[in-house]
Amino acid sequence: MSVDPEETVAEAVAVRAGKILRVGSNEEIDALAKSSAKVIDLGGRTLLPGFVDSHEHVMRRGLMMDWVNCRSPPVETIQDIIDGLASKAAGKPEGEWVVGSWFDETKLSDGRWPTRYDLDEASDRHPIYLGRAGGHTAVANSLALEATGITKDTPQPEGGHIGMDESGEPTGRLDEIAAMNMVRGRIPQPDAEETVRLMVENWSTIEEMLLSWGITTVHEAHIKAPEALAYQELDRVGRMRTRVGLMLDGMAPYKGYATGDLARQGLRTGFGWSDRLYVIGVKIGVDGAMGSLTASLREPYANDPENYGINRVTQEELTRETVELHGAGNRACIHAIGDWAIDIALNAVEEAVDSAPREDHRHRIEHAGYVRPDQLERMARLGVAVSASIGFCHPIGDSHIAALGEDRLCGYYPMKSFQEHGIVAGGNSDGFGENWPITGIAGCVTRRSSGGEYLCREQAISVMDAIRAYTVNGAFLEGTEDEKGSLKPGKLADMVVLDRDILTVDPLDIVNTRVLMTVVGGEVVYERDS
């Protein structure tokens, strides 16, 4: 499947010097082949352009190898979390930090959040920090709170929230980075040199995962200096098979410090070290996450009627940052999940575009988890593109149904509406689930959660359009749609082979699809053992 505008389906592809030479019938391509040509017979399997995942946090996984993985499955209960943390603590000296990650309370049979007291059961001799899936909320045990000085008298941080019980005592819950960093900032970190070394050392494991899922290009969201240095080292020594588009750091401390620095250094969207490593924009942000009930909404959460979420910046701060980015020729990649946050993001983009009109700026909304109809019109008018986290639909859609309620589900990652309004939407999973592009394509087509619930079937799109979201649309979001994203002569020979024809299988079977082979620049970089 070429994924060109004509939806061409062909039998064979000829590749030369890392680029597609021709697409056609077996007879046409055989006629081009010289005796020295390498011929790969796929036995009628489905060949697509390589997947472009437009929002992930990949490199930081290289620093998480020592963390306790509390992802569900296999974790089913809070006791499972306690046991995992306790096992890690048993192998560490007293007083050393224990860090866990990726718990999701909506998938625990207990039906509640873990608290400081649960984590105390794992160890009362080690400070413990447990991050929730999504990275916008955490829980700390009593020793960690004590080390940080968080008590019932601690004032709430700007742009974050410390959970308190009915008596006013901290529960251990920390919402958003401003609160999380009060504890996380106390965890000893490797120095810059060691951080880079660890990320470079662990890259092969991370990259193999990406390639096994057919990802030939990934957009790395929110890159700080150590990650950037690690990527540059990997690129310098030729160890990057995946193509990586970097969103530079404009996030912390959400006050616009980074943008001026980037402009002064001459770094801007489009700068590249090679065809494997380049800058696609600057990541800035507004709100939190839907699952942790910190994405900001105009109407309260269905399962927490007093809660409207958290905005981490003011309108003035985001507008100032966006105007400066736009004026310097950079692409703003704005994290905005709830409709309130999207309003703030669109206000900022509108002022930026009005201040210095520029066609085809391609400023992006990252995620766009709940979008109102009036916002769709505005996105289209402003020329905003979307990196939609439709990959959330299958693995964590059930928790989002609870958060939004049935009445708002047709605004949940509204892929059909994006299409109808001419808004280019790429797909991403932002680290949730497995087999990210396939899971996202399944979410686009079925709108079905892993629990069997549907999130507004009216927003489903065709399989071919779902493939576009993870190929040519993803390329459009980084400005390289003329170089990748479809199988056309002259484009990069980035391709993926699937074990089934996802155009013809039962849509509910798409999620079970596996990648058999991944090709980057004409080179086979992954083959499934079977």
Short mmCIF file of C-alpha atoms in Angstrom, two decimals:
data_model
loop_
_atom_site.label_atom_id
_atom_site.label_comp_id
_atom_site.label_asym_id
_atom_site.label_seq_id
_atom_site.Cartn_x
_atom_site.Cartn_y
_atom_site.Cartn_z
CA MET A 1 0.00 0.00 0.00
CA SER A 2 1.68 3.19 -1.16
CA VAL A 3 -0.52 5.56 0.93
CA ASP A 4 -0.37 8.12 -1.87
CA PRO A 5 -3.44 10.30 -2.63
CA GLU A 6 -4.60 7.76 -5.25
CA GLU A 7 -4.34 4.91 -2.68
CA THR A 8 -2.20 2.92 -5.12
CA VAL A 9 -1.79 -0.77 -4.35
CA ALA A 10 1.17 -2.39 -6.12
CA GLU A 11 3.08 -5.68 -6.12
CA ALA A 12 6.69 -4.56 -5.77
CA VAL A 13 9.04 -1.72 -4.85
CA ALA A 14 12.51 -1.00 -6.24
CA VAL A 15 15.00 0.70 -3.92
CA ARG A 16 18.34 2.31 -4.77
CA ALA A 17 20.70 4.35 -2.56
CA GLY A 18 18.24 4.41 0.32
CA LYS A 19 15.36 5.83 -1.71
CA ILE A 20 12.39 4.44 -3.60
CA LEU A 21 13.19 4.09 -7.29
CA ARG A 22 9.87 2.76 -8.55
CA VAL A 23 6.59 1.19 -7.40
CA GLY A 24 4.79 -1.18 -9.75
CA SER A 25 4.07 -4.76 -10.79
CA ASN A 26 6.47 -7.64 -10.20
CA GLU A 27 7.22 -7.68 -13.92
CA GLU A 28 8.03 -3.95 -14.03
CA ILE A 29 10.31 -4.09 -11.01
CA ASP A 30 12.05 -7.30 -12.14
CA ALA A 31 12.95 -5.54 -15.38
CA LEU A 32 14.85 -2.89 -13.41
CA ALA A 33 16.83 -5.33 -11.29
CA LYS A 34 20.48 -5.94 -12.09
CA SER A 35 22.10 -9.28 -11.38
CA SER A 36 23.61 -7.88 -8.20
CA ALA A 37 20.25 -6.68 -6.85
CA LYS A 38 19.01 -8.16 -3.58
CA VAL A 39 15.48 -9.51 -3.95
CA ILE A 40 13.25 -9.99 -0.91
CA ASP A 41 10.10 -12.04 -1.52
CA LEU A 42 7.48 -11.12 1.08
CA GLY A 43 5.15 -13.92 0.06
CA GLY A 44 2.21 -11.60 -0.45
CA ARG A 45 2.53 -9.90 2.93
CA THR A 46 1.39 -6.31 3.42
CA LEU A 47 4.03 -3.61 2.88
CA LEU A 48 3.41 -0.06 4.13
CA PRO A 49 5.46 3.11 4.56
CA GLY A 50 7.33 3.06 7.86
CA PHE A 51 5.32 4.33 10.81
CA VAL A 52 5.83 7.87 12.11
CA ASP A 53 4.90 8.13 15.80
CA SER A 54 4.43 11.82 16.43
CA HIS A 55 4.81 12.14 20.22
CA GLU A 56 6.83 9.87 22.48
CA HIS A 57 9.37 10.10 25.31
CA VAL A 58 11.92 7.56 24.20
CA MET A 59 15.39 8.43 25.41
CA ARG A 60 14.40 8.88 29.05
CA ARG A 61 13.67 5.14 29.16
CA GLY A 62 17.42 4.71 29.26
CA LEU A 63 17.37 6.13 32.79
CA MET A 64 14.52 3.92 33.98
CA MET A 65 16.22 0.53 33.88
CA ASP A 66 16.58 0.46 37.69
CA TRP A 67 13.02 1.56 38.36
CA VAL A 68 10.25 -0.79 39.50
CA ASN A 69 7.82 -1.29 36.60
CA CYS A 70 4.29 -1.17 38.02
CA ARG A 71 2.50 -1.30 34.66
CA SER A 72 -0.80 -3.23 34.34
CA PRO A 73 -0.68 -5.96 33.25
CA PRO A 74 0.95 -7.76 35.00
CA VAL A 75 0.32 -5.62 38.11
CA GLU A 76 -3.26 -6.17 39.31
CA THR A 77 -3.39 -4.89 42.90
CA ILE A 78 -1.84 -2.35 45.23
CA GLN A 79 -0.28 -5.30 47.03
CA ASP A 80 1.52 -6.20 43.79
CA ILE A 81 2.96 -2.67 43.75
CA ILE A 82 3.98 -2.94 47.40
CA ASP A 83 5.66 -6.30 46.78
CA GLY A 84 7.62 -4.98 43.79
CA LEU A 85 8.83 -1.91 45.67
CA ALA A 86 9.69 -3.99 48.74
CA SER A 87 11.75 -6.39 46.65
CA LYS A 88 13.72 -3.49 45.17
CA ALA A 89 14.19 -1.90 48.61
CA ALA A 90 15.53 -5.17 50.03
CA GLY A 91 18.51 -4.92 47.71
CA LYS A 92 19.35 -1.30 48.54
CA PRO A 93 21.13 0.23 51.55
CA GLU A 94 18.87 1.85 54.13
CA GLY A 95 18.05 5.43 53.19
CA GLU A 96 18.58 4.96 49.45
CA TRP A 97 15.70 6.00 47.21
CA VAL A 98 13.38 3.47 45.55
CA VAL A 99 11.57 4.64 42.41
CA GLY A 100 8.62 2.98 40.71
CA SER A 101 6.65 3.98 37.63
CA TRP A 102 3.64 3.44 35.38
CA PHE A 103 1.00 2.42 37.92
CA ASP A 104 -2.58 3.01 36.76
CA GLU A 105 -5.17 2.96 39.54
CA THR A 106 -8.00 2.42 37.04
CA LYS A 107 -6.57 -1.02 36.24
CA LEU A 108 -6.11 -2.11 39.87
CA SER A 109 -8.74 -4.36 41.44
CA ASP A 110 -8.56 -2.21 44.60
CA GLY A 111 -10.31 0.59 42.71
CA ARG A 112 -8.31 3.34 44.42
CA TRP A 113 -5.02 5.23 44.44
CA PRO A 114 -2.11 3.92 46.50
CA THR A 115 -1.27 6.22 49.42
CA ARG A 116 1.82 7.10 51.42
CA TYR A 117 0.79 4.45 53.93
CA ASP A 118 0.64 1.72 51.28
CA LEU A 119 4.15 2.64 50.19
CA ASP A 120 5.26 2.65 53.83
CA GLU A 121 4.42 -1.06 53.86
CA ALA A 122 7.00 -1.58 51.12
CA SER A 123 9.62 0.13 53.28
CA ASP A 124 9.73 2.67 56.08
CA ARG A 125 13.53 2.79 55.82
CA HIS A 126 13.75 3.92 52.20
CA PRO A 127 12.18 7.03 50.68
CA ILE A 128 9.88 5.87 47.86
CA TYR A 129 8.61 7.78 44.84
CA LEU A 130 6.01 6.11 42.60
CA GLY A 131 5.09 7.76 39.29
CA ARG A 132 1.70 7.24 37.69
CA ALA A 133 1.32 6.29 34.04
CA GLY A 134 1.43 9.43 31.93
CA GLY A 135 3.96 11.31 34.04
CA HIS A 136 1.67 13.94 35.53
CA THR A 137 1.05 12.51 39.01
CA ALA A 138 2.98 10.56 41.63
CA VAL A 139 2.76 9.15 45.16
CA ALA A 140 5.46 9.39 47.85
CA ASN A 141 5.82 7.46 51.09
CA SER A 142 6.12 9.06 54.51
CA LEU A 143 9.92 9.05 54.55
CA ALA A 144 10.04 10.79 51.17
CA LEU A 145 7.57 13.44 52.34
CA GLU A 146 9.58 13.92 55.51
CA ALA A 147 12.82 14.30 53.54
CA THR A 148 11.13 16.96 51.43
CA GLY A 149 9.52 18.77 54.33
CA ILE A 150 5.96 18.32 53.06
CA THR A 151 3.47 18.55 55.93
CA LYS A 152 -0.14 19.63 56.45
CA ASP A 153 1.16 23.21 56.67
CA THR A 154 2.93 23.19 53.31
CA PRO A 155 1.37 25.73 50.92
CA GLN A 156 0.08 24.43 47.60
CA PRO A 157 2.60 25.01 44.80
CA GLU A 158 1.66 27.18 41.84
CA GLY A 159 0.60 24.94 38.96
CA GLY A 160 0.43 21.78 41.09
CA HIS A 161 -1.39 20.17 44.00
CA ILE A 162 -0.45 18.20 47.13
CA GLY A 163 -3.16 15.71 48.06
CA MET A 164 -4.57 16.05 51.58
CA ASP A 165 -6.96 13.83 53.54
CA GLU A 166 -9.98 15.04 55.52
CA SER A 167 -7.79 15.85 58.53
CA GLY A 168 -5.46 17.94 56.37
CA GLU A 169 -2.57 15.45 56.37
CA PRO A 170 -0.73 14.75 53.08
CA THR A 171 -1.88 11.53 51.43
CA GLY A 172 1.32 11.22 49.43
CA ARG A 173 -0.37 12.14 46.15
CA LEU A 174 1.39 14.81 44.08
CA ASP A 175 -0.37 16.30 41.06
CA GLU A 176 1.61 17.94 38.26
CA ILE A 177 5.27 18.76 37.97
CA ALA A 178 5.28 21.67 40.41
CA ALA A 179 4.23 19.30 43.22
CA MET A 180 6.07 16.24 41.93
CA ASN A 181 9.38 18.09 41.74
CA MET A 182 9.18 18.95 45.43
CA VAL A 183 9.94 15.26 46.05
CA ARG A 184 11.52 14.20 42.78
CA GLY A 185 14.07 16.99 43.08
CA ARG A 186 15.48 15.28 46.19
CA ILE A 187 16.21 12.01 44.42
CA PRO A 188 19.96 11.82 43.70
CA GLN A 189 20.60 12.02 39.97
CA PRO A 190 23.65 10.96 37.98
CA ASP A 191 25.76 13.87 36.79
CA ALA A 192 25.42 15.04 33.20
CA GLU A 193 28.25 12.85 31.92
CA GLU A 194 26.87 9.72 33.60
CA THR A 195 23.35 10.52 32.39
CA VAL A 196 24.54 10.69 28.80
CA ARG A 197 26.53 7.47 29.23
CA LEU A 198 23.51 5.57 30.56
CA MET A 199 21.25 6.74 27.76
CA VAL A 200 23.78 5.87 25.08
CA GLU A 201 24.45 2.49 26.71
CA ASN A 202 20.75 1.56 26.81
CA TRP A 203 19.78 2.95 23.40
CA SER A 204 20.06 -0.34 21.52
CA THR A 205 17.41 -1.96 23.74
CA ILE A 206 15.07 1.01 23.33
CA GLU A 207 15.58 1.27 19.57
CA GLU A 208 14.99 -2.44 19.03
CA MET A 209 11.57 -2.00 20.67
CA LEU A 210 10.73 0.86 18.29
CA LEU A 211 11.84 -1.06 15.22
CA SER A 212 9.91 -4.16 16.30
CA TRP A 213 6.78 -1.99 16.21
CA GLY A 214 7.56 -0.67 12.73
CA ILE A 215 8.50 2.83 13.89
CA THR A 216 10.97 4.32 11.44
CA THR A 217 10.53 7.93 12.63
CA VAL A 218 9.67 9.07 16.14
CA HIS A 219 9.03 12.57 17.46
CA GLU A 220 10.88 12.89 20.76
CA ALA A 221 8.91 15.27 22.95
CA HIS A 222 10.64 17.59 25.41
CA ILE A 223 14.38 17.12 24.99
CA LYS A 224 16.73 18.49 27.63
CA ALA A 225 20.49 18.87 27.21
CA PRO A 226 21.53 15.32 28.32
CA GLU A 227 19.09 13.67 25.89
CA ALA A 228 20.23 15.95 23.09
CA LEU A 229 23.87 15.14 23.82
CA ALA A 230 23.13 11.41 23.90
CA TYR A 231 21.36 11.55 20.55
CA GLN A 232 24.21 13.55 19.02
CA GLU A 233 26.74 10.98 20.22
CA LEU A 234 24.67 8.10 18.82
CA ASP A 235 24.32 9.90 15.50
CA ARG A 236 28.03 10.77 15.39
CA VAL A 237 29.09 7.13 15.72
CA GLY A 238 26.41 5.85 13.32
CA ARG A 239 24.31 3.97 15.88
CA MET A 240 20.94 5.49 14.95
CA ARG A 241 18.79 3.38 12.67
CA THR A 242 15.54 5.14 13.62
CA ARG A 243 14.97 8.73 12.51
CA VAL A 244 14.31 11.07 15.45
CA GLY A 245 12.71 14.50 15.29
CA LEU A 246 13.48 16.50 18.43
CA MET A 247 11.12 18.85 20.24
CA LEU A 248 13.49 21.04 22.24
CA ASP A 249 12.75 21.94 25.85
CA GLY A 250 10.52 24.94 26.36
CA MET A 251 8.64 23.36 29.26
CA ALA A 252 10.37 23.85 32.61
CA PRO A 253 9.77 25.90 34.62
CA TYR A 254 6.91 26.93 32.34
CA LYS A 255 8.00 30.57 32.40
CA GLY A 256 9.55 30.91 28.96
CA TYR A 257 13.22 30.71 29.92
CA ALA A 258 14.17 28.35 27.12
CA THR A 259 12.88 30.06 24.02
CA GLY A 260 15.14 33.09 24.19
CA ASP A 261 18.14 30.86 24.77
CA LEU A 262 17.30 28.78 21.71
CA ALA A 263 16.88 31.86 19.54
CA ARG A 264 20.20 33.30 20.70
CA GLN A 265 21.95 30.03 19.93
CA GLY A 266 20.50 29.98 16.42
CA LEU A 267 18.66 26.68 16.95
CA ARG A 268 15.35 26.51 15.19
CA THR A 269 12.91 24.16 13.52
CA GLY A 270 14.51 22.42 10.54
CA PHE A 271 18.07 22.33 11.89
CA GLY A 272 19.51 18.85 11.51
CA TRP A 273 22.66 16.92 12.31
CA SER A 274 21.78 14.25 9.71
CA ASP A 275 18.76 12.58 8.10
CA ARG A 276 18.47 10.58 11.36
CA LEU A 277 18.49 13.51 13.82
CA TYR A 278 16.91 16.94 13.44
CA VAL A 279 14.86 19.61 15.22
CA ILE A 280 11.10 19.73 14.56
CA GLY A 281 9.99 22.31 17.14
CA VAL A 282 9.90 23.38 20.76
CA LYS A 283 7.68 21.67 23.33
CA ILE A 284 5.68 23.95 25.63
CA GLY A 285 2.68 23.01 27.72
CA VAL A 286 -0.57 24.06 29.34
CA ASP A 287 -2.29 21.36 31.39
CA GLY A 288 -1.91 17.85 32.76
CA ALA A 289 -3.40 14.48 31.79
CA MET A 290 -6.91 13.07 31.46
CA GLY A 291 -6.33 9.86 33.40
CA SER A 292 -4.95 11.67 36.46
CA LEU A 293 -7.77 14.27 36.20
CA THR A 294 -5.33 17.15 35.72
CA ALA A 295 -6.11 18.00 32.07
CA SER A 296 -7.99 21.30 32.25
CA LEU A 297 -11.68 21.28 31.27
CA ARG A 298 -14.29 24.02 30.96
CA GLU A 299 -16.80 21.69 32.66
CA PRO A 300 -15.80 19.51 35.63
CA TYR A 301 -14.79 15.87 35.50
CA ALA A 302 -17.69 13.42 35.42
CA ASN A 303 -16.10 11.36 38.20
CA ASP A 304 -14.88 14.36 40.26
CA PRO A 305 -17.51 17.14 40.00
CA GLU A 306 -15.42 19.73 41.89
CA ASN A 307 -12.37 19.24 39.70
CA TYR A 308 -11.63 21.18 36.50
CA GLY A 309 -7.99 20.07 36.19
CA ILE A 310 -4.81 22.13 36.38
CA ASN A 311 -3.34 24.78 34.10
CA ARG A 312 0.41 24.99 34.58
CA VAL A 313 0.75 28.36 32.84
CA THR A 314 -1.25 31.54 32.52
CA GLN A 315 -2.58 32.78 29.21
CA GLU A 316 -0.03 35.60 29.27
CA GLU A 317 2.91 33.24 29.84
CA LEU A 318 1.95 30.86 27.04
CA THR A 319 1.21 33.68 24.62
CA ARG A 320 4.57 35.32 25.29
CA GLU A 321 6.36 32.02 24.69
CA THR A 322 4.43 31.20 21.53
CA VAL A 323 4.87 34.67 20.02
CA GLU A 324 8.62 34.45 20.63
CA LEU A 325 8.85 30.98 19.11
CA HIS A 326 6.86 32.02 16.06
CA GLY A 327 8.91 35.16 15.57
CA ALA A 328 12.15 33.15 15.69
CA GLY A 329 10.94 30.74 13.01
CA ASN A 330 10.29 27.86 15.39
CA ARG A 331 7.32 25.51 15.51
CA ALA A 332 5.39 25.56 18.78
CA CYS A 333 4.38 22.07 19.94
CA ILE A 334 1.84 22.86 22.66
CA HIS A 335 0.75 20.20 25.16
CA ALA A 336 -3.00 20.77 25.57
CA ILE A 337 -5.34 17.90 26.43
CA GLY A 338 -8.51 19.44 27.87
CA ASP A 339 -10.71 21.96 26.07
CA TRP A 340 -9.79 24.76 28.49
CA ALA A 341 -6.10 24.17 27.75
CA ILE A 342 -6.84 24.06 24.02
CA ASP A 343 -8.53 27.47 24.29
CA ILE A 344 -5.37 28.85 25.91
CA ALA A 345 -3.19 27.25 23.22
CA LEU A 346 -5.30 28.57 20.33
CA ASN A 347 -5.38 32.06 21.84
CA ALA A 348 -1.58 31.99 21.95
CA VAL A 349 -1.23 30.74 18.38
CA GLU A 350 -3.69 33.32 17.09
CA GLU A 351 -1.79 36.18 18.68
CA ALA A 352 1.51 34.81 17.35
CA VAL A 353 0.21 34.45 13.81
CA ASP A 354 -1.41 37.89 13.90
CA SER A 355 1.81 39.48 15.17
CA ALA A 356 3.91 38.10 12.29
CA PRO A 357 1.81 36.45 9.56
CA ARG A 358 3.50 33.37 8.14
CA GLU A 359 1.85 30.77 5.96
CA ASP A 360 2.26 27.09 6.74
CA HIS A 361 3.68 27.58 10.23
CA ARG A 362 2.37 24.15 11.30
CA HIS A 363 2.20 24.96 14.99
CA ARG A 364 0.95 21.84 16.75
CA ILE A 365 -1.42 20.88 19.51
CA GLU A 366 0.07 17.89 21.30
CA HIS A 367 -2.64 15.39 22.35
CA ALA A 368 -5.96 17.34 21.94
CA GLY A 369 -7.85 14.93 24.18
CA TYR A 370 -11.20 16.71 24.39
CA VAL A 371 -12.06 19.14 21.59
CA ARG A 372 -15.29 21.15 21.30
CA PRO A 373 -16.90 21.73 17.87
CA ASP A 374 -16.14 25.48 17.97
CA GLN A 375 -12.47 24.70 18.54
CA LEU A 376 -12.34 22.57 15.39
CA GLU A 377 -13.40 25.57 13.32
CA ARG A 378 -10.75 27.69 14.98
CA MET A 379 -7.98 25.11 14.52
CA ALA A 380 -8.76 24.92 10.82
CA ARG A 381 -8.79 28.71 10.43
CA LEU A 382 -5.45 29.10 12.22
CA GLY A 383 -3.75 26.29 10.29
CA VAL A 384 -2.97 24.32 13.45
CA ALA A 385 -1.98 20.65 13.11
CA VAL A 386 -2.59 18.00 15.77
CA SER A 387 -0.49 15.19 17.20
CA ALA A 388 -3.45 13.17 18.49
CA SER A 389 -2.94 10.60 21.25
CA ILE A 390 -5.51 8.26 19.74
CA GLY A 391 -3.21 5.47 20.92
CA PHE A 392 -4.77 6.02 24.37
CA CYS A 393 -8.14 4.72 23.17
CA HIS A 394 -7.43 1.00 23.47
CA PRO A 395 -5.14 0.73 26.55
CA ILE A 396 -6.66 3.43 28.81
CA GLY A 397 -9.92 4.46 27.15
CA ASP A 398 -11.99 3.09 30.03
CA SER A 399 -10.51 5.58 32.49
CA HIS A 400 -11.17 8.40 30.03
CA ILE A 401 -14.83 7.39 29.70
CA ALA A 402 -15.10 7.71 33.47
CA ALA A 403 -13.36 11.09 33.41
CA LEU A 404 -15.34 12.71 30.59
CA GLY A 405 -18.68 10.95 30.86
CA GLU A 406 -20.73 9.70 27.90
CA ASP A 407 -21.89 13.17 26.80
CA ARG A 408 -18.39 14.36 25.88
CA LEU A 409 -17.00 11.25 24.18
CA CYS A 410 -17.53 12.51 20.62
CA GLY A 411 -14.97 15.21 21.40
CA TYR A 412 -12.44 12.60 22.58
CA TYR A 413 -9.57 12.55 20.07
CA PRO A 414 -12.12 13.33 17.32
CA MET A 415 -10.27 11.88 14.33
CA LYS A 416 -13.27 12.03 11.99
CA SER A 417 -13.92 15.68 12.86
CA PHE A 418 -10.27 16.58 12.32
CA GLN A 419 -10.52 15.03 8.86
CA GLU A 420 -13.81 16.78 8.01
CA HIS A 421 -12.37 20.16 9.00
CA GLY A 422 -9.17 19.71 7.00
CA ILE A 423 -7.01 19.53 10.14
CA VAL A 424 -3.97 17.30 9.63
CA ALA A 425 -3.76 14.89 12.56
CA GLY A 426 -0.87 12.52 13.18
CA GLY A 427 -1.12 9.68 15.67
CA ASN A 428 0.76 8.86 18.86
CA SER A 429 0.54 6.73 21.99
CA ASP A 430 2.75 8.83 24.31
CA GLY A 431 4.21 5.67 25.80
CA PHE A 432 0.96 3.89 26.69
CA GLY A 433 0.35 0.27 25.77
CA GLU A 434 2.48 -1.79 23.42
CA ASN A 435 2.95 -1.94 19.64
CA TRP A 436 2.15 1.78 19.54
CA PRO A 437 1.25 2.50 15.89
CA ILE A 438 -0.84 -0.65 15.46
CA THR A 439 -2.67 0.04 18.72
CA GLY A 440 -3.29 3.60 17.56
CA ILE A 441 -4.55 2.50 14.14
CA ALA A 442 -6.92 0.08 15.88
CA GLY A 443 -8.16 2.93 18.09
CA CYS A 444 -8.80 5.12 15.04
CA VAL A 445 -10.84 2.42 13.31
CA THR A 446 -12.77 0.80 16.18
CA ARG A 447 -12.84 3.48 18.94
CA ARG A 448 -12.92 0.50 21.32
CA SER A 449 -11.19 0.28 24.70
CA SER A 450 -9.46 -2.80 26.06
CA GLY A 451 -12.46 -3.17 28.38
CA GLY A 452 -14.82 -3.49 25.40
CA GLU A 453 -16.39 -0.03 25.67
CA TYR A 454 -16.78 2.30 22.69
CA LEU A 455 -15.72 5.95 22.70
CA CYS A 456 -18.12 7.46 20.14
CA ARG A 457 -18.08 5.23 17.07
CA GLU A 458 -19.14 8.23 14.97
CA GLN A 459 -15.53 9.47 15.25
CA ALA A 460 -14.09 6.29 13.67
CA ILE A 461 -12.15 6.67 10.43
CA SER A 462 -11.25 4.19 7.69
CA VAL A 463 -8.25 1.90 7.95
CA MET A 464 -6.49 3.77 5.15
CA ASP A 465 -7.03 7.11 6.88
CA ALA A 466 -5.78 5.59 10.14
CA ILE A 467 -2.64 4.43 8.32
CA ARG A 468 -2.20 7.98 7.02
CA ALA A 469 -2.31 9.27 10.60
CA TYR A 470 0.75 7.14 11.38
CA THR A 471 2.62 7.74 8.11
CA VAL A 472 2.22 10.76 5.84
CA ASN A 473 0.35 12.88 8.40
CA GLY A 474 3.10 12.28 10.93
CA ALA A 475 5.61 13.37 8.29
CA PHE A 476 3.53 16.51 7.63
CA LEU A 477 3.71 17.40 11.31
CA GLU A 478 7.51 17.59 11.07
CA GLY A 479 7.53 19.15 7.59
CA THR A 480 8.96 16.15 5.72
CA GLU A 481 5.92 14.85 3.82
CA ASP A 482 7.86 15.30 0.56
CA GLU A 483 10.57 12.97 1.86
CA LYS A 484 8.69 10.20 3.69
CA GLY A 485 5.28 8.91 4.70
CA SER A 486 4.28 7.27 1.41
CA LEU A 487 5.89 4.90 -1.09
CA LYS A 488 6.64 7.17 -4.04
CA PRO A 489 9.73 7.42 -6.26
CA GLY A 490 12.33 9.72 -4.73
CA LYS A 491 11.12 9.30 -1.16
CA LEU A 492 13.09 7.61 1.60
CA ALA A 493 12.82 3.82 1.53
CA ASP A 494 11.37 3.53 5.03
CA MET A 495 8.95 0.58 5.09
CA VAL A 496 7.24 -1.92 7.34
CA VAL A 497 5.91 -5.43 6.64
CA LEU A 498 2.86 -6.70 8.55
CA ASP A 499 1.69 -10.24 9.21
CA ARG A 500 -1.83 -9.53 7.88
CA ASP A 501 -3.71 -7.24 5.53
CA ILE A 502 -5.25 -4.75 7.94
CA LEU A 503 -7.49 -3.39 5.15
CA THR A 504 -9.41 -6.66 4.97
CA VAL A 505 -9.26 -8.30 8.42
CA ASP A 506 -11.97 -7.87 11.04
CA PRO A 507 -11.34 -4.38 12.49
CA LEU A 508 -11.27 -5.87 16.00
CA ASP A 509 -8.36 -8.06 14.89
CA ILE A 510 -6.16 -5.13 13.83
CA VAL A 511 -4.83 -4.71 17.37
CA ASN A 512 -3.31 -8.21 17.16
CA THR A 513 -1.23 -7.35 14.07
CA ARG A 514 2.50 -7.92 14.33
CA VAL A 515 5.40 -6.37 12.44
CA LEU A 516 7.50 -8.90 10.50
CA MET A 517 10.13 -6.57 9.05
CA THR A 518 11.20 -2.94 9.31
CA VAL A 519 13.29 -1.17 6.68
CA VAL A 520 14.98 2.23 7.10
CA GLY A 521 16.71 3.86 4.15
CA GLY A 522 16.51 0.63 2.18
CA GLU A 523 18.27 -1.36 4.93
CA VAL A 524 16.49 -4.17 6.78
CA VAL A 525 16.92 -3.16 10.42
CA TYR A 526 14.47 -5.56 12.07
CA GLU A 527 13.13 -9.03 11.28
CA ARG A 528 10.75 -10.96 13.51
CA ASP A 529 12.23 -14.34 14.49
CA SER A 530 9.26 -16.32 13.20
#
